[in-house]
Amino acid sequence: MRQQGSKQFIIKETVAPGISGTVCDFLAARSGLSKSKVKDAMNKGAVWVRKRKGGPKRLRRATAPLTAGDLLEFHYDEKLLSRVPPEAKCLNDQGQYSVWYKPAGLMAQGTPYGDHCSLLRQAELHLSPPREVFLVHRLDREASGLMLLAHSGEAAARLSELFRLNRIMKKYRVEVRGYIGERGRRGVIDQPLDGKPSLTEYEVEASDPESATSIALVIIRTGRLHQIRRHFDMIGHPVMGDPKYGTGNKNTKGMQLVAFSLSFRCPFRDREVEFTLPPGLSEWPG
């Protein structure tokens, strides 16, 4: 049961035999929220149902009838539900998969409290023709750039395997604090993360000894959590605008990290493909 006046709460309750009505009415009574707020939360993915067989699934239909034995979960976060997400753009639809621009501030996938601020949900709503959507890799919420989405279990398995084998080349552009060398200088950051080998390669694109920042093109050879951000922080040149890592790198524009290129051998057409951000989307966030 929620705490009175709480703006974030979780309700978990199994529907008892003999209770009738709709899920929306039931949760409104249990939470003390208006039916319109519950309906909005359901539409944004904050309500889950677990049947006697199977795992939990989001329940969006406010008029869904109560079923005895169902476990209902209501994850309410007023702050999250009030957010207006930035819009993603589908840049290329290959049928089995599509390539999207994820703006900074948009999550790759949702949380138990909702998914309306996620790329996955926007793709589900706007793909034409509608298809299943599977996440096969991630991009930090604070970062912007290209993401691949799969549209079948088979496509997800094939693309995930390419990522696992490091056969998808991902290129990034970052702005970091300080001077890291003259234009064209190449470097390698070979330092383990989370106890695992981790390799980041970079080439200086723009830098000035008198400037406070440098711009680099980056390729990661491994896929550790926050690898680029952590590696550059380790060498004393944190990514500008990173809210988590580094000191002296804060700004008002947001994190300056963009995934601007994806290239790989398409497993469905057996040919090399490369996708790059078009002009206007490859600019820094903010």
Short mmCIF file of C-alpha atoms in Angstrom, two decimals:
data_model
loop_
_atom_site.label_atom_id
_atom_site.label_comp_id
_atom_site.label_asym_id
_atom_site.label_seq_id
_atom_site.Cartn_x
_atom_site.Cartn_y
_atom_site.Cartn_z
CA MET A 1 0.00 0.00 0.00
CA ARG A 2 1.21 3.53 -0.71
CA GLN A 3 2.22 5.99 1.97
CA GLN A 4 -0.10 8.97 2.21
CA GLY A 5 1.28 11.89 0.19
CA SER A 6 4.06 9.82 -1.35
CA LYS A 7 5.07 10.71 -4.91
CA GLN A 8 6.73 7.35 -5.44
CA PHE A 9 5.37 4.02 -4.27
CA ILE A 10 4.88 0.39 -5.19
CA ILE A 11 1.67 -1.58 -4.74
CA LYS A 12 1.73 -5.36 -5.07
CA GLU A 13 -1.51 -7.24 -4.58
CA THR A 14 -2.98 -10.53 -5.71
CA VAL A 15 -6.58 -10.24 -6.89
CA ALA A 16 -8.74 -12.21 -4.49
CA PRO A 17 -11.69 -14.38 -5.64
CA GLY A 18 -15.00 -12.54 -5.81
CA ILE A 19 -13.54 -9.13 -6.62
CA SER A 20 -14.90 -7.63 -9.83
CA GLY A 21 -14.35 -4.47 -11.84
CA THR A 22 -11.47 -3.09 -13.87
CA VAL A 23 -7.78 -2.94 -13.05
CA CYS A 24 -7.93 0.86 -13.24
CA ASP A 25 -10.75 1.07 -10.68
CA PHE A 26 -8.98 -1.43 -8.41
CA LEU A 27 -5.65 0.45 -8.44
CA ALA A 28 -7.33 3.84 -8.03
CA ALA A 29 -9.02 2.57 -4.87
CA ARG A 30 -5.83 1.02 -3.52
CA SER A 31 -3.58 3.99 -4.31
CA GLY A 32 -5.86 6.94 -3.63
CA LEU A 33 -5.05 8.35 -7.07
CA SER A 34 -7.68 9.54 -9.51
CA LYS A 35 -8.70 7.14 -12.26
CA SER A 36 -7.26 9.50 -14.85
CA LYS A 37 -3.84 9.37 -13.16
CA VAL A 38 -3.95 5.59 -12.97
CA LYS A 39 -4.99 5.37 -16.63
CA ASP A 40 -2.09 7.65 -17.61
CA ALA A 41 0.35 5.57 -15.56
CA MET A 42 -0.92 2.35 -17.15
CA ASN A 43 -0.52 3.80 -20.63
CA LYS A 44 3.07 4.76 -19.75
CA GLY A 45 3.95 1.27 -18.57
CA ALA A 46 3.83 1.59 -14.78
CA VAL A 47 1.46 -1.33 -14.17
CA TRP A 48 2.40 -5.00 -14.43
CA VAL A 49 0.40 -8.22 -14.28
CA ARG A 50 1.74 -11.66 -13.47
CA LYS A 51 -0.52 -14.54 -14.41
CA ARG A 52 -0.35 -17.87 -12.63
CA LYS A 53 1.75 -19.08 -15.53
CA GLY A 54 4.41 -16.90 -17.11
CA GLY A 55 6.39 -13.84 -16.16
CA PRO A 56 5.27 -10.27 -15.53
CA LYS A 57 4.02 -8.16 -18.43
CA ARG A 58 3.11 -4.50 -18.67
CA LEU A 59 -0.64 -3.93 -18.60
CA ARG A 60 -1.70 -0.77 -20.44
CA ARG A 61 -5.43 -1.25 -21.02
CA ALA A 62 -7.29 0.59 -18.26
CA THR A 63 -10.52 -1.33 -18.94
CA ALA A 64 -8.86 -4.73 -18.47
CA PRO A 65 -11.04 -6.80 -16.11
CA LEU A 66 -9.77 -8.14 -12.82
CA THR A 67 -8.93 -11.84 -12.80
CA ALA A 68 -8.70 -13.76 -9.55
CA GLY A 69 -5.18 -14.99 -8.87
CA ASP A 70 -3.43 -12.31 -10.94
CA LEU A 71 -0.62 -10.47 -9.19
CA LEU A 72 -0.84 -6.75 -9.95
CA GLU A 73 2.14 -4.45 -9.48
CA PHE A 74 1.82 -0.68 -9.63
CA HIS A 75 5.16 1.15 -9.72
CA TYR A 76 4.30 4.82 -9.40
CA ASP A 77 6.84 7.63 -9.80
CA GLU A 78 5.19 11.00 -10.29
CA LYS A 79 8.42 12.65 -11.44
CA LEU A 80 9.12 10.05 -14.11
CA LEU A 81 5.54 9.97 -15.38
CA SER A 82 5.48 13.76 -15.76
CA ARG A 83 8.52 13.80 -18.05
CA VAL A 84 8.09 14.66 -21.72
CA PRO A 85 10.64 12.49 -23.55
CA PRO A 86 12.73 13.76 -26.46
CA GLU A 87 11.76 12.17 -29.77
CA ALA A 88 13.80 9.42 -31.39
CA LYS A 89 14.03 9.13 -35.18
CA CYS A 90 14.07 6.05 -37.38
CA LEU A 91 16.90 6.64 -39.86
CA ASN A 92 16.86 3.33 -41.76
CA ASP A 93 14.41 0.43 -41.73
CA GLN A 94 15.82 -2.84 -43.04
CA GLY A 95 12.80 -4.94 -42.14
CA GLN A 96 14.55 -7.40 -39.83
CA TYR A 97 16.15 -4.50 -37.98
CA SER A 98 16.12 -0.72 -37.96
CA VAL A 99 18.61 2.03 -37.15
CA TRP A 100 17.52 4.84 -34.85
CA TYR A 101 18.81 8.14 -33.56
CA LYS A 102 18.50 8.21 -29.78
CA PRO A 103 18.68 11.76 -28.43
CA ALA A 104 20.36 12.55 -25.13
CA GLY A 105 17.94 12.15 -22.24
CA LEU A 106 16.09 9.19 -23.73
CA MET A 107 16.60 5.79 -22.11
CA ALA A 108 17.26 2.74 -24.27
CA GLN A 109 14.64 0.74 -22.38
CA GLY A 110 12.14 1.37 -19.63
CA THR A 111 12.16 0.62 -15.92
CA PRO A 112 9.50 -1.01 -13.73
CA TYR A 113 8.12 2.53 -13.23
CA GLY A 114 7.41 3.08 -16.92
CA ASP A 115 8.76 2.99 -20.46
CA HIS A 116 7.35 6.09 -22.16
CA CYS A 117 10.79 7.73 -21.90
CA SER A 118 12.51 4.89 -23.76
CA LEU A 119 13.62 4.22 -27.32
CA LEU A 120 12.00 0.77 -27.25
CA ARG A 121 8.56 2.20 -26.53
CA GLN A 122 8.85 4.94 -29.14
CA ALA A 123 9.81 2.32 -31.72
CA GLU A 124 6.85 0.14 -30.73
CA LEU A 125 4.51 3.09 -31.23
CA HIS A 126 5.92 4.52 -34.45
CA LEU A 127 7.30 1.63 -36.54
CA SER A 128 5.39 1.15 -39.77
CA PRO A 129 4.38 -1.57 -40.29
CA PRO A 130 4.23 -2.40 -36.56
CA ARG A 131 6.63 -5.14 -35.43
CA GLU A 132 8.18 -6.62 -32.34
CA VAL A 133 11.09 -4.63 -30.96
CA PHE A 134 14.16 -6.14 -29.30
CA LEU A 135 17.08 -4.32 -27.72
CA VAL A 136 20.45 -5.76 -28.81
CA HIS A 137 22.83 -3.16 -27.32
CA ARG A 138 22.74 -0.07 -25.16
CA LEU A 139 23.67 3.58 -25.20
CA ASP A 140 23.82 5.63 -22.01
CA ARG A 141 20.80 7.83 -21.35
CA GLU A 142 23.01 10.92 -21.26
CA ALA A 143 24.61 10.07 -24.64
CA SER A 144 23.11 10.52 -28.10
CA GLY A 145 23.56 8.65 -31.35
CA LEU A 146 22.86 5.51 -33.35
CA MET A 147 21.18 2.38 -32.03
CA LEU A 148 20.15 -0.87 -33.71
CA LEU A 149 16.80 -2.47 -32.89
CA ALA A 150 15.85 -6.00 -33.96
CA HIS A 151 12.34 -6.98 -35.02
CA SER A 152 12.23 -10.73 -34.46
CA GLY A 153 13.74 -13.22 -32.07
CA GLU A 154 15.98 -14.54 -34.85
CA ALA A 155 17.19 -11.06 -35.80
CA ALA A 156 17.87 -10.25 -32.15
CA ALA A 157 19.90 -13.44 -31.75
CA ARG A 158 21.98 -12.80 -34.88
CA LEU A 159 22.72 -9.16 -34.10
CA SER A 160 23.44 -9.90 -30.44
CA GLU A 161 25.96 -12.52 -31.54
CA LEU A 162 27.70 -9.97 -33.76
CA PHE A 163 27.98 -7.61 -30.80
CA ARG A 164 29.24 -10.44 -28.59
CA LEU A 165 31.93 -11.32 -31.12
CA ASN A 166 32.86 -7.65 -31.53
CA ARG A 167 31.96 -7.72 -35.23
CA ILE A 168 29.97 -4.50 -35.16
CA MET A 169 32.19 -1.45 -35.39
CA LYS A 170 30.90 1.42 -33.27
CA LYS A 171 32.48 4.85 -33.62
CA TYR A 172 31.99 7.71 -31.20
CA ARG A 173 32.91 11.36 -30.97
CA VAL A 174 33.69 12.78 -27.54
CA GLU A 175 34.73 16.09 -26.09
CA VAL A 176 37.04 15.65 -23.12
CA ARG A 177 38.62 17.98 -20.60
CA GLY A 178 42.17 19.13 -21.30
CA TYR A 179 44.75 18.74 -24.07
CA ILE A 180 45.31 15.16 -25.29
CA GLY A 181 47.63 15.85 -28.20
CA GLU A 182 47.77 17.44 -31.63
CA ARG A 183 45.31 16.65 -34.41
CA GLY A 184 45.83 13.12 -35.76
CA ARG A 185 47.53 11.75 -32.66
CA ARG A 186 46.37 8.24 -31.84
CA GLY A 187 46.19 6.64 -28.45
CA VAL A 188 45.09 3.45 -26.73
CA ILE A 189 43.62 3.12 -23.25
CA ASP A 190 44.27 -0.44 -22.12
CA GLN A 191 43.05 -0.67 -18.55
CA PRO A 192 40.79 -3.35 -17.07
CA LEU A 193 37.28 -2.45 -15.96
CA ASP A 194 35.37 -4.54 -13.46
CA GLY A 195 38.25 -7.02 -13.51
CA LYS A 196 37.96 -7.60 -17.27
CA PRO A 197 40.29 -6.59 -20.13
CA SER A 198 39.06 -3.33 -21.70
CA LEU A 199 40.45 -1.55 -24.74
CA THR A 200 39.59 1.92 -26.06
CA GLU A 201 41.26 3.46 -29.12
CA TYR A 202 41.07 7.14 -30.02
CA GLU A 203 42.32 9.69 -32.53
CA VAL A 204 42.49 13.40 -31.78
CA GLU A 205 40.22 15.35 -34.11
CA ALA A 206 40.67 18.82 -32.64
CA SER A 207 42.77 20.09 -29.78
CA ASP A 208 44.62 23.19 -28.67
CA PRO A 209 47.19 23.40 -25.85
CA GLU A 210 45.53 26.62 -24.71
CA SER A 211 42.02 25.19 -24.97
CA ALA A 212 40.23 23.67 -22.04
CA THR A 213 38.94 20.73 -24.08
CA SER A 214 39.79 18.31 -26.90
CA ILE A 215 37.67 16.35 -29.37
CA ALA A 216 38.46 12.73 -30.21
CA LEU A 217 37.10 9.97 -32.42
CA VAL A 218 36.78 6.77 -30.41
CA ILE A 219 36.46 3.05 -31.13
CA ILE A 220 35.89 0.57 -28.32
CA ARG A 221 37.15 -2.98 -28.75
CA THR A 222 35.30 -4.24 -25.69
CA GLY A 223 31.88 -3.38 -24.34
CA ARG A 224 32.17 -2.63 -20.65
CA LEU A 225 29.71 -0.50 -18.70
CA HIS A 226 30.43 3.21 -19.30
CA GLN A 227 33.72 2.18 -20.91
CA ILE A 228 34.52 5.41 -22.76
CA ARG A 229 33.53 7.57 -19.82
CA ARG A 230 35.51 5.56 -17.29
CA HIS A 231 38.59 5.15 -19.47
CA PHE A 232 38.97 8.84 -20.27
CA ASP A 233 38.40 9.69 -16.62
CA MET A 234 41.17 7.22 -15.71
CA ILE A 235 43.70 9.08 -17.86
CA GLY A 236 42.68 12.45 -16.43
CA HIS A 237 40.55 13.64 -19.35
CA PRO A 238 36.90 13.01 -18.40
CA VAL A 239 34.12 13.47 -20.92
CA MET A 240 32.68 16.97 -20.76
CA GLY A 241 29.27 17.12 -19.12
CA ASP A 242 29.52 13.62 -17.62
CA PRO A 243 27.29 13.67 -14.52
CA LYS A 244 28.95 10.63 -12.95
CA TYR A 245 32.67 10.57 -13.71
CA GLY A 246 35.39 13.20 -13.50
CA THR A 247 36.01 16.59 -11.92
CA GLY A 248 36.26 19.96 -13.62
CA ASN A 249 34.25 18.66 -16.57
CA LYS A 250 30.78 19.95 -15.76
CA ASN A 251 28.89 22.13 -18.24
CA THR A 252 25.39 23.31 -19.09
CA LYS A 253 25.10 21.50 -22.43
CA GLY A 254 25.00 17.90 -21.23
CA MET A 255 27.34 14.99 -21.85
CA GLN A 256 29.38 15.42 -25.02
CA LEU A 257 29.41 11.84 -26.30
CA VAL A 258 27.84 10.86 -29.63
CA ALA A 259 27.67 7.42 -31.28
CA PHE A 260 27.92 8.50 -34.92
CA SER A 261 28.70 5.34 -36.92
CA LEU A 262 27.77 1.64 -36.99
CA SER A 263 29.24 -0.78 -39.53
CA PHE A 264 29.04 -4.56 -39.87
CA ARG A 265 28.40 -7.40 -42.27
CA CYS A 266 24.63 -7.71 -42.50
CA PRO A 267 23.69 -11.29 -41.53
CA PHE A 268 20.53 -11.11 -43.64
CA ARG A 269 21.95 -9.76 -46.91
CA ASP A 270 25.56 -10.96 -46.57
CA ARG A 271 27.09 -7.59 -47.39
CA GLU A 272 28.94 -4.84 -45.56
CA VAL A 273 26.74 -2.00 -44.34
CA GLU A 274 27.54 1.28 -42.63
CA PHE A 275 25.15 3.71 -41.00
CA THR A 276 26.19 7.23 -40.02
CA LEU A 277 24.40 10.12 -38.41
CA PRO A 278 23.15 12.66 -40.95
CA PRO A 279 24.14 16.33 -40.68
CA GLY A 280 22.21 18.06 -37.96
CA LEU A 281 22.01 14.99 -35.72
CA SER A 282 25.74 14.51 -35.31
CA GLU A 283 26.07 17.74 -33.36
CA TRP A 284 26.79 17.76 -29.66
CA PRO A 285 23.86 17.47 -27.26
CA GLY A 286 22.67 20.84 -26.04
#
